[in-house]
CSV table of C-alpha atoms in Angstrom, one decimal:
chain,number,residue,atom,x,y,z
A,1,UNK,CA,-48.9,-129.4,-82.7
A,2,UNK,CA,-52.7,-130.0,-81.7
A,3,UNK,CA,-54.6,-129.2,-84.9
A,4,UNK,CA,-52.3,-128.0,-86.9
A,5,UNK,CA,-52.9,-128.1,-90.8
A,6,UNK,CA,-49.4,-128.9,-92.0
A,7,UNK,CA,-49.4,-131.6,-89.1
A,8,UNK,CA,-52.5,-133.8,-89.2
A,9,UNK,CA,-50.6,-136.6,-87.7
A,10,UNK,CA,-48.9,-134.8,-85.2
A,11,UNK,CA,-45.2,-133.1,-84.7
A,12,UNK,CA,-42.9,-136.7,-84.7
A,13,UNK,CA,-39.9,-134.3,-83.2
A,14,UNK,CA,-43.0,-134.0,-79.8
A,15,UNK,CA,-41.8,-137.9,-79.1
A,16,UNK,CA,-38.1,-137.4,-79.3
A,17,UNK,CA,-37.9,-134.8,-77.1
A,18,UNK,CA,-39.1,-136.5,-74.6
A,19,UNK,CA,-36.3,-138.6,-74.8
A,20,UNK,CA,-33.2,-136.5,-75.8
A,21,UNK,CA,-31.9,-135.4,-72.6
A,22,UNK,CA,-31.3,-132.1,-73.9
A,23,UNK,CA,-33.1,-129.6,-71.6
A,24,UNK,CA,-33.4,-126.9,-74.5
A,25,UNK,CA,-35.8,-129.2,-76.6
A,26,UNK,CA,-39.2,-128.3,-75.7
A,27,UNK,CA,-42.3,-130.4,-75.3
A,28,UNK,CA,-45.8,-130.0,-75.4
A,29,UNK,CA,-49.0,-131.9,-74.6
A,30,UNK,CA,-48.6,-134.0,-77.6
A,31,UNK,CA,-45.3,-135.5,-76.3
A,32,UNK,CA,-46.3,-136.1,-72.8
A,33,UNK,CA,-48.9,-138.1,-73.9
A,34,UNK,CA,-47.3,-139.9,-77.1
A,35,UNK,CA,-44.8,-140.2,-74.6
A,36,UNK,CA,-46.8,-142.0,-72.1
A,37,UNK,CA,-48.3,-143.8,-75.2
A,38,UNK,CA,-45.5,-145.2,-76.2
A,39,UNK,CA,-43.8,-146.5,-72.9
A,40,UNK,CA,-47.4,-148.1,-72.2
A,41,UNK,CA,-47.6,-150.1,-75.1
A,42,UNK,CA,-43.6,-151.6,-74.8
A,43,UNK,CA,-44.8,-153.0,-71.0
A,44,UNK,CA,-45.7,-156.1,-70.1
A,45,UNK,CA,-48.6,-156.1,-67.9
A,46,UNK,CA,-49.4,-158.7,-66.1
A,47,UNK,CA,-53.2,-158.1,-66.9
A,48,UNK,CA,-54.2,-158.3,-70.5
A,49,UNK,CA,-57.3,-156.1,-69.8
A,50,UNK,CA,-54.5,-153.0,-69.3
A,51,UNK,CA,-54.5,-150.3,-72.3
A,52,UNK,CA,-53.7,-147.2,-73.2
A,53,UNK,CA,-55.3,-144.5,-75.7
A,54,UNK,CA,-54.1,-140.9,-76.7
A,55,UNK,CA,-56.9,-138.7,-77.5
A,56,UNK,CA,-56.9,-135.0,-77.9
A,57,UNK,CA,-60.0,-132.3,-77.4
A,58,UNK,CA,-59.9,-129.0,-75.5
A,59,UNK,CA,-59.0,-128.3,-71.5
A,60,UNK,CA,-60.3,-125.3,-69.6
A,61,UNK,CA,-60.2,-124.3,-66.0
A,62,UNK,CA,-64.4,-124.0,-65.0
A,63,UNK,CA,-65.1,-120.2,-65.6
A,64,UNK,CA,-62.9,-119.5,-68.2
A,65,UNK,CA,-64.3,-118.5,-71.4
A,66,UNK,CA,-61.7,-119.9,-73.7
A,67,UNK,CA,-60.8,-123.4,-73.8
A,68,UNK,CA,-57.5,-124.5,-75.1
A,69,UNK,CA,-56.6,-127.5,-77.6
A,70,UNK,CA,-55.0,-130.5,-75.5
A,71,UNK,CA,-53.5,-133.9,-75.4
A,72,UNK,CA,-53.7,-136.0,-73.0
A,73,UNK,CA,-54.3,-140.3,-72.0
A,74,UNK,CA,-57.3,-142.4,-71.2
A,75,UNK,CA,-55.9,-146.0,-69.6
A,76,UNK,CA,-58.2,-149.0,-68.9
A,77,UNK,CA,-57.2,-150.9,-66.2
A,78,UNK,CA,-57.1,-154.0,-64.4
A,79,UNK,CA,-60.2,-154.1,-63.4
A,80,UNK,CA,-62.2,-153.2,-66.3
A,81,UNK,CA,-62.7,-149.5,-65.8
A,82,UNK,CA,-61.4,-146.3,-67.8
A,83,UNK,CA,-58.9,-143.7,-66.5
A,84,UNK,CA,-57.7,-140.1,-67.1
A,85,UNK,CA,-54.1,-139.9,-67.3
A,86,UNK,CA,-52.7,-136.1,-68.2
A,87,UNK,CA,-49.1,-136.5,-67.7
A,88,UNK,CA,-48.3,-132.8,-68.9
A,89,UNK,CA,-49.9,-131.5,-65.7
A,90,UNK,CA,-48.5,-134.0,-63.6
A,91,UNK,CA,-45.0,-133.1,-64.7
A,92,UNK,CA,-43.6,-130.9,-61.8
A,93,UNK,CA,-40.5,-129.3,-63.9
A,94,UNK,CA,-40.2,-126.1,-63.7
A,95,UNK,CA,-43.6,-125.5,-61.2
A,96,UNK,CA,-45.3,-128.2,-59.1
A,97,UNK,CA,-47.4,-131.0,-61.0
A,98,UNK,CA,-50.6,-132.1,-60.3
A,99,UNK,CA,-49.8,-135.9,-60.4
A,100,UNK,CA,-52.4,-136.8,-57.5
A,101,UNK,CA,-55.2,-134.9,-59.2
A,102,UNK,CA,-54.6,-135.9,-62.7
A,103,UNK,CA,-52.9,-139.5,-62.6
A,104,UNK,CA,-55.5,-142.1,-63.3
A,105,UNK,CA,-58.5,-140.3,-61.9
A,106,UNK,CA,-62.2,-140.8,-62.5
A,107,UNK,CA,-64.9,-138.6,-62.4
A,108,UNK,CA,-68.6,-138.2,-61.6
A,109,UNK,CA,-69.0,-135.3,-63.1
A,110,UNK,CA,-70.4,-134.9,-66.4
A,111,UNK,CA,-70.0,-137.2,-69.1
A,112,UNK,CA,-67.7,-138.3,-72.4
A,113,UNK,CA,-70.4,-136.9,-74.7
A,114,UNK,CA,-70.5,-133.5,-72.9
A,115,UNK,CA,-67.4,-132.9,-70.9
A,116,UNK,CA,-66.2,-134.8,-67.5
A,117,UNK,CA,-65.3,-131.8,-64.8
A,118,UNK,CA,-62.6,-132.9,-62.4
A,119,UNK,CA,-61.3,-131.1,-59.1
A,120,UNK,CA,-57.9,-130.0,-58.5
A,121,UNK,CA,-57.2,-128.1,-55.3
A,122,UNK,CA,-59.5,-125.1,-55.5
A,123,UNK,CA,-60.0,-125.3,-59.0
A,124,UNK,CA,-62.1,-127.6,-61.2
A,125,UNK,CA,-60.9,-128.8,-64.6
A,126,UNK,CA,-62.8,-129.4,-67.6
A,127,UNK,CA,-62.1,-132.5,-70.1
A,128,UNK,CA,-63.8,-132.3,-73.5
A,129,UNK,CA,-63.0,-134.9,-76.3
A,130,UNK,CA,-62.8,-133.9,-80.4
A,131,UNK,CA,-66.2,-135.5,-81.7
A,132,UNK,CA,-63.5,-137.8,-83.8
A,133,UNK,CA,-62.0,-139.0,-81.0
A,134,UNK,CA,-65.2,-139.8,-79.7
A,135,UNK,CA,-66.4,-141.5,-83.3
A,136,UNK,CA,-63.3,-143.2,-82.6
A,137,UNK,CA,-63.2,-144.9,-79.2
A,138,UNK,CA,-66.8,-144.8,-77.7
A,139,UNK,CA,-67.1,-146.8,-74.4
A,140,UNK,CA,-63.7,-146.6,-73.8
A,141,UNK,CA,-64.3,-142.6,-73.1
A,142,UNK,CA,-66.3,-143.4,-70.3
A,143,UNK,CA,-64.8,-142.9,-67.2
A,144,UNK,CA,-64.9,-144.6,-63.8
A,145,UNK,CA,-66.6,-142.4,-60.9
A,146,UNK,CA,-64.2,-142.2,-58.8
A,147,UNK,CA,-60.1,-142.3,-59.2
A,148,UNK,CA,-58.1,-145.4,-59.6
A,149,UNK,CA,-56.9,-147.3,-55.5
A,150,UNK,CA,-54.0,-149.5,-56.4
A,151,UNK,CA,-54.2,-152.8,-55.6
A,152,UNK,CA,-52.1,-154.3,-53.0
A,153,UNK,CA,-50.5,-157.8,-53.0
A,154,UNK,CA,-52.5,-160.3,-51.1
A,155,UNK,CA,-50.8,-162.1,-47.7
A,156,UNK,CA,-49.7,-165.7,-48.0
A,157,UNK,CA,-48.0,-166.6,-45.0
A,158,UNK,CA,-48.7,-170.1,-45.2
A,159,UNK,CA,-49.5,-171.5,-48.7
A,160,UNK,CA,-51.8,-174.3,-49.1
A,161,UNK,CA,-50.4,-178.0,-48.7
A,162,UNK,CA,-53.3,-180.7,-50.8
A,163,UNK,CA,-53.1,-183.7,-49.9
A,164,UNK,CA,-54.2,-186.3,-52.5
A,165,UNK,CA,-54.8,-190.1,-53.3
A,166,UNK,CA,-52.7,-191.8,-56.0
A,167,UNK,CA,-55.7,-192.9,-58.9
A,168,UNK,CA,-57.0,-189.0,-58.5
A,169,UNK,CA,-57.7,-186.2,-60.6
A,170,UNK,CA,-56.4,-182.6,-60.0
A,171,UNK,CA,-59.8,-181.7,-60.5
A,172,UNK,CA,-60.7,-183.6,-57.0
A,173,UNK,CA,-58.0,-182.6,-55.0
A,174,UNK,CA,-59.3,-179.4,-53.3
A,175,UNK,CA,-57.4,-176.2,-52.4
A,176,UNK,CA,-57.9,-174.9,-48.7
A,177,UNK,CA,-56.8,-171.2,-48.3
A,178,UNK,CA,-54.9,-170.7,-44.7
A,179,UNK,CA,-56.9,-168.5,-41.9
A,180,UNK,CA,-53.3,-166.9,-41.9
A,181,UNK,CA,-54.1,-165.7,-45.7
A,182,UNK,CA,-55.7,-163.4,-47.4
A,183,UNK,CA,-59.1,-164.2,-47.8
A,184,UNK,CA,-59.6,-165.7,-51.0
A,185,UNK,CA,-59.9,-169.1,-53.4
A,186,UNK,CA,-57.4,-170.9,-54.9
A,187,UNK,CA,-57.6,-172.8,-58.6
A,188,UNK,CA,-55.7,-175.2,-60.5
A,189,UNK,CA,-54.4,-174.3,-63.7
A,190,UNK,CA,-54.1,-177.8,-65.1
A,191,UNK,CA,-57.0,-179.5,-66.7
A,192,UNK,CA,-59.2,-180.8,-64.1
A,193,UNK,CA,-58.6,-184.4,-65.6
A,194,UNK,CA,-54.6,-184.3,-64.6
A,195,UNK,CA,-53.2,-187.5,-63.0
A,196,UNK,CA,-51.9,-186.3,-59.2
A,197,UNK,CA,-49.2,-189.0,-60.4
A,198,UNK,CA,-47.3,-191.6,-57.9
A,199,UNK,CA,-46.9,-191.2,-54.6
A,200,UNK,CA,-44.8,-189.1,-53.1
A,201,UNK,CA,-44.9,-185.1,-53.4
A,202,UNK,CA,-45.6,-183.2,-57.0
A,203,UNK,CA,-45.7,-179.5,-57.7
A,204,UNK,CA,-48.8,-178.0,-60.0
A,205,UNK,CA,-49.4,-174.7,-60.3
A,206,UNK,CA,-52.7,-172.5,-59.2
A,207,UNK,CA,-54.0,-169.4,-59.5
A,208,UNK,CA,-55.6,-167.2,-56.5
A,209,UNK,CA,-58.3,-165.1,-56.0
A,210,UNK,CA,-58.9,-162.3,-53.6
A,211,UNK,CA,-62.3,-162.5,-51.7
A,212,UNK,CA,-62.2,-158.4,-52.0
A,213,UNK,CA,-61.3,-157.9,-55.5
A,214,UNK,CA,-61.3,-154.2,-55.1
A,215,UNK,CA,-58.6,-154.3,-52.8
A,216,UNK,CA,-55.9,-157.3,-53.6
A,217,UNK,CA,-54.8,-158.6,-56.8
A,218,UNK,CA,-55.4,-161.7,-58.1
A,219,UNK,CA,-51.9,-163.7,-58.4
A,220,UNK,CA,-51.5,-166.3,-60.8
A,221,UNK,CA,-48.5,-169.1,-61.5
A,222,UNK,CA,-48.1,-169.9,-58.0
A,223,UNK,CA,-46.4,-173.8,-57.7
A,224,UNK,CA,-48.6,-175.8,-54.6
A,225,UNK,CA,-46.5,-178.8,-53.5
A,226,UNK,CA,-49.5,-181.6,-53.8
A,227,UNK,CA,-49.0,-184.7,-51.3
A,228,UNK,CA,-49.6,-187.7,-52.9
A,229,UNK,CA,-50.5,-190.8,-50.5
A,230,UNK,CA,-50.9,-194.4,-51.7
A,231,UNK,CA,-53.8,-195.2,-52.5
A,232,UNK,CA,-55.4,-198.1,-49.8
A,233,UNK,CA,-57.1,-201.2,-50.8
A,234,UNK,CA,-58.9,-203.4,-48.5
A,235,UNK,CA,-60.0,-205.7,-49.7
A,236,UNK,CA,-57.9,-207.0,-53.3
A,237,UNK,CA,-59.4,-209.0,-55.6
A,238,UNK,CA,-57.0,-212.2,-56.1
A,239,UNK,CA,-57.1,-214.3,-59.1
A,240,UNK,CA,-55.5,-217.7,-59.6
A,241,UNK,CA,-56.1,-219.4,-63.9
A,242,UNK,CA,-57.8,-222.4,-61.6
A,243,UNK,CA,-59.3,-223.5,-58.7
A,244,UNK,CA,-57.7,-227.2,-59.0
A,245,UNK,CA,-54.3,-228.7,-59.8
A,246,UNK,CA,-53.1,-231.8,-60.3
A,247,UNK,CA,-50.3,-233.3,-58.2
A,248,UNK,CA,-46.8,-233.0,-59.9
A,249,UNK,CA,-44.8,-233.8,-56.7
A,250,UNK,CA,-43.7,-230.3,-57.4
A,251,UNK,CA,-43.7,-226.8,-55.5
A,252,UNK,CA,-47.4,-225.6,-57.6
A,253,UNK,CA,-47.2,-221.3,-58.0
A,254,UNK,CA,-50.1,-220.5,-60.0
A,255,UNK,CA,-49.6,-216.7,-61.6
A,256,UNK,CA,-51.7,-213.9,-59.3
A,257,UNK,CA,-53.4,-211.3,-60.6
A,258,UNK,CA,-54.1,-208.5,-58.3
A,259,UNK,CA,-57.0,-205.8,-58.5
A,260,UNK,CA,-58.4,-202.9,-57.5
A,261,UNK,CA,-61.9,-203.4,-58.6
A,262,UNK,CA,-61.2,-203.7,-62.4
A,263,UNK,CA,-57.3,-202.1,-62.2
A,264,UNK,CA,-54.7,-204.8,-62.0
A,265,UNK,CA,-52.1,-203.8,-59.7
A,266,UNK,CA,-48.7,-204.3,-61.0
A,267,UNK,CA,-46.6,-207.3,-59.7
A,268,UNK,CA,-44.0,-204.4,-57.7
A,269,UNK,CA,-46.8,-203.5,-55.4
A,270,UNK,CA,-47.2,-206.6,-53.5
A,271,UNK,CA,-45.5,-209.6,-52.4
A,272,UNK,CA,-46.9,-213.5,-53.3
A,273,UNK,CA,-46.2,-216.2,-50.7
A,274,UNK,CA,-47.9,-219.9,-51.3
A,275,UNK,CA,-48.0,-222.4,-48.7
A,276,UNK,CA,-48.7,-226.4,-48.6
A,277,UNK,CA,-48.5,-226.2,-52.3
A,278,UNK,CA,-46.4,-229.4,-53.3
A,279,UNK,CA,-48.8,-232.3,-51.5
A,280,UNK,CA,-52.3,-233.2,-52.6
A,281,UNK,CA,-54.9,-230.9,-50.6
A,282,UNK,CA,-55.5,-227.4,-50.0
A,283,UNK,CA,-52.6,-225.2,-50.8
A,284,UNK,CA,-52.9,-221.5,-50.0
A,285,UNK,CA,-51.2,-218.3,-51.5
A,286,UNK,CA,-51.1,-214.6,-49.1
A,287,UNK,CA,-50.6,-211.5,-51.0
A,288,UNK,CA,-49.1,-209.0,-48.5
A,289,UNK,CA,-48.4,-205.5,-49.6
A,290,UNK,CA,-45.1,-204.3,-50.8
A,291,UNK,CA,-43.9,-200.9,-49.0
A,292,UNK,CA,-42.6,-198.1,-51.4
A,293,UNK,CA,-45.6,-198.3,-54.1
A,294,UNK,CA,-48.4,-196.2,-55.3
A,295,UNK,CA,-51.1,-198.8,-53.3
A,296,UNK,CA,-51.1,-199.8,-49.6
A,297,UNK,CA,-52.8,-203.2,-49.6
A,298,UNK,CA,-54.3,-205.2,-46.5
A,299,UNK,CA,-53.3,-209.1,-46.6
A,300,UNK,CA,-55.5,-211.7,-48.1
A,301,UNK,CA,-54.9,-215.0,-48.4
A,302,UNK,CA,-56.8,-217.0,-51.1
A,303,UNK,CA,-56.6,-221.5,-51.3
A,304,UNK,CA,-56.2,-224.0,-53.9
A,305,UNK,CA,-56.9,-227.3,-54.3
A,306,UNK,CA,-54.2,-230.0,-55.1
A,307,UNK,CA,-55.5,-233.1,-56.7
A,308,UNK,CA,-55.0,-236.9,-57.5
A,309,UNK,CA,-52.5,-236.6,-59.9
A,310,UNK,CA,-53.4,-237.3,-63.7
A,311,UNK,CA,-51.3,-240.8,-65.0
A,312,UNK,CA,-51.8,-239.7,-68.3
A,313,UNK,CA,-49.5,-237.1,-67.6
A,314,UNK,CA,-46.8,-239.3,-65.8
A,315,UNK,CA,-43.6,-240.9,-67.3
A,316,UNK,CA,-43.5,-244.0,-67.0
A,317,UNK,CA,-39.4,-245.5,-67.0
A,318,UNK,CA,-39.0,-249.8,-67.3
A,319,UNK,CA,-35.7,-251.4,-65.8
A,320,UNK,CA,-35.0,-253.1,-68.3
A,321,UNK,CA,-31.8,-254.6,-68.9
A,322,UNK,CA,-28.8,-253.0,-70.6
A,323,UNK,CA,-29.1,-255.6,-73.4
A,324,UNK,CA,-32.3,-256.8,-72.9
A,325,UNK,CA,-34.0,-260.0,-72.6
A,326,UNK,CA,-33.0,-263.2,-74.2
A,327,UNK,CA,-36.3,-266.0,-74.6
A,328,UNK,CA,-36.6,-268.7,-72.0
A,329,UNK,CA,-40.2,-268.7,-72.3
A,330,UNK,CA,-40.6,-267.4,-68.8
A,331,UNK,CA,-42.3,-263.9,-68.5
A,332,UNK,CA,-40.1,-261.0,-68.1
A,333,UNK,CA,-41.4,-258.5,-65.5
A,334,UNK,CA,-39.1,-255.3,-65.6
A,335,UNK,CA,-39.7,-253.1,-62.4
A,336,UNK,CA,-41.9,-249.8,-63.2
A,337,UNK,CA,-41.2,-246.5,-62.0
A,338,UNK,CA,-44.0,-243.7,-62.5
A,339,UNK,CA,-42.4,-240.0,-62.2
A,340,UNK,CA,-43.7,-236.5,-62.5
A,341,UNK,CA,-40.7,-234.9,-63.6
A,342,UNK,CA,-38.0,-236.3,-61.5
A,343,UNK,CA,-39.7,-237.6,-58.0
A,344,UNK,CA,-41.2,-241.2,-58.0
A,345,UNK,CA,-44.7,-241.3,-57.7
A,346,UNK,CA,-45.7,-244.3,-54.9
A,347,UNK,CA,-46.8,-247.2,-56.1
A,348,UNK,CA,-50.3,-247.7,-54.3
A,349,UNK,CA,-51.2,-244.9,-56.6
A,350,UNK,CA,-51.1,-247.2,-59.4
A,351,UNK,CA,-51.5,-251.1,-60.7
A,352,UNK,CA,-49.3,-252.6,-63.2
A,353,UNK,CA,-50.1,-255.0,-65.6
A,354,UNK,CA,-48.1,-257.3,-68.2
A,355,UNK,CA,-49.8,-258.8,-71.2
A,356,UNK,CA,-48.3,-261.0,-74.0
């Protein structure tokens, strides 16, 4: 079907045969490679860089006069470089195939411009390309020097463990590749800005990368466990609304505020205990860390002052009697009571004074 004038795009029947299980079909060049063509571009690879191209031009064993019209594959692979594929001379039916001469070899012999020459057994094979194929693909026609080496997997027999601090980005938690491992570097996939989250254990995924490219893949999607450790403080900053308050013959719990340098810690992380707080003098309050959290705090203990109370805050209650006084122009003098809420505040705190 190469160059035939009533088929410019090719025999379609060259494809199905391939595929029709009946042994009496027969197929040509154009089919191996359509062929070849075709089940390339259904795969997924997991390289994007992978590609494959038919292209045509003429075939001749070196010495021979007469070349002969052919079809056959040019791949790009993984790592950037371009491929011969002829799968109708790697087929072994009926004779034996030349699959480890012709299957993704390379060449450096000769050129895509001229013709590339390639060795098989005791023979050598030349490759020239249709000047529209050429017109057509360009760089892609040029082939590798030498033929394509499979990668191999790389060896992870003991995968990374990070350890991280809670407050951190992904982008600071390093990746240390095992001496047991496959020489290599390891990099997060997540933007380098991703919370490591609370503490405790969290799974992001990385991406490898062989130290000898030429000889291990890369592998990419691999889930690292990250250990996430509270994060210690040392020295909390403790806030209280004031340094001073007044006496209220009360327990006095003025609301802490707990930082990290400017990050308030939330109330769950730590525990508040005051002490002395009810008389006048200095009252104290410990913050103590609360086990189970994101922060690991060391104790502090902060003080307050408790003062004189304020009478202008007091109540003041008269006993006075049920139905009051009645005039006997004596002067009445009802007992005083001064309270803070409901305790009785001494009475050398305060002077009483009748008038009228």
């Amino acid at each position: 079907a190469v160059r035939k004038p009533d088929t410019p795009y090719g025999d379609p029947w060259q494809i199905v045969h391939v595929f029709d299980g009946n042994e009496n079909t027969k197929v040509v060049c154009e089919g191996y490679s359509k062929a070849f063509q075709y089940l390339c571009d259904l795969s997924g690879f997991e390289d994007e860089k992978l590609a494959c191209y038919t292209v045509a031009g003429d075939m001749r064993k070196v010495g021979d006069s007469q070349p002969g019209p052919h079809m056959w594959n040019v791949v790009t692979m993984e790592n950037g470089k371009n491929y011969m594929v002829d799968i109708t001379n790697c087929d072994d039916v009926g004779e034996k195939g030349y699959s480890e001469w012709l299957f993704l070899v390379g060449t450096d012999e000769g050129s895509a411009d001229s013709a590339y020459i390639f060795p098989m057994g005791n023979m050598r094979i030349q490759y020239a390309f249709d000047e529209e194929i050429i017109d057509m693909y360009g760089d892609i026609l040029n082939l590798a020097p030498s033929n394509y080496k499979p990668k191999i997997a790389p060896t992870f027999n003991q995968y990374p463990a990070p350890k991280a601090v809670y407050g951190q980005k992904l982008g600071e938690v390093a990746i240390e590749n095992s001496n047991k491992n496959t020489p290599g570097t390891w990099k997060w996939q997540d933007p380098a800005d991703t919370s490591v989250g609370d503490a405790g254990q969290r799974q992001f995924t990385a991406d490898f990368t062989p130290a000898d490219p030429e000889t291990y893949k890369s592998v990419k999607n691999i889930g690292l466990t990250v250990t996430v450790a509270p994060k210690p403080v040392a020295d909390p900053v403790i806030t209280i609304p004031s340094s001073t308050y007044d006496y209220t013959a009360h327990p006095i719990t003025p609301k802490v505020t707990v930082k990290d340098g400017d990050t308030v810690i939330p109330e769950s992380e730590y525990k508040v205990t005051y002490a002395n707080n009810i008389d006048m003098g200095t009252a104290s309050i410990k913050v103590e860390n609360q086990a189970g959290g994101n922060y690991t705090l060391t104790a502090k203990t902060i003080e307050f002052t408790i003062a004189k109370a304020n009478l202008a805050n007091a109540k003041v209650e008269l006993s006075v009697p049920k139905d009051g006084y009645v005039y006997d122009k004596t002067a009445k003098t009802p007992a005083v009571t001064v309270k803070f809420g409901d305790q009785a505040i001494d009475k050398s705190w305060y002077t009483v004074k009748y008038a009228q």
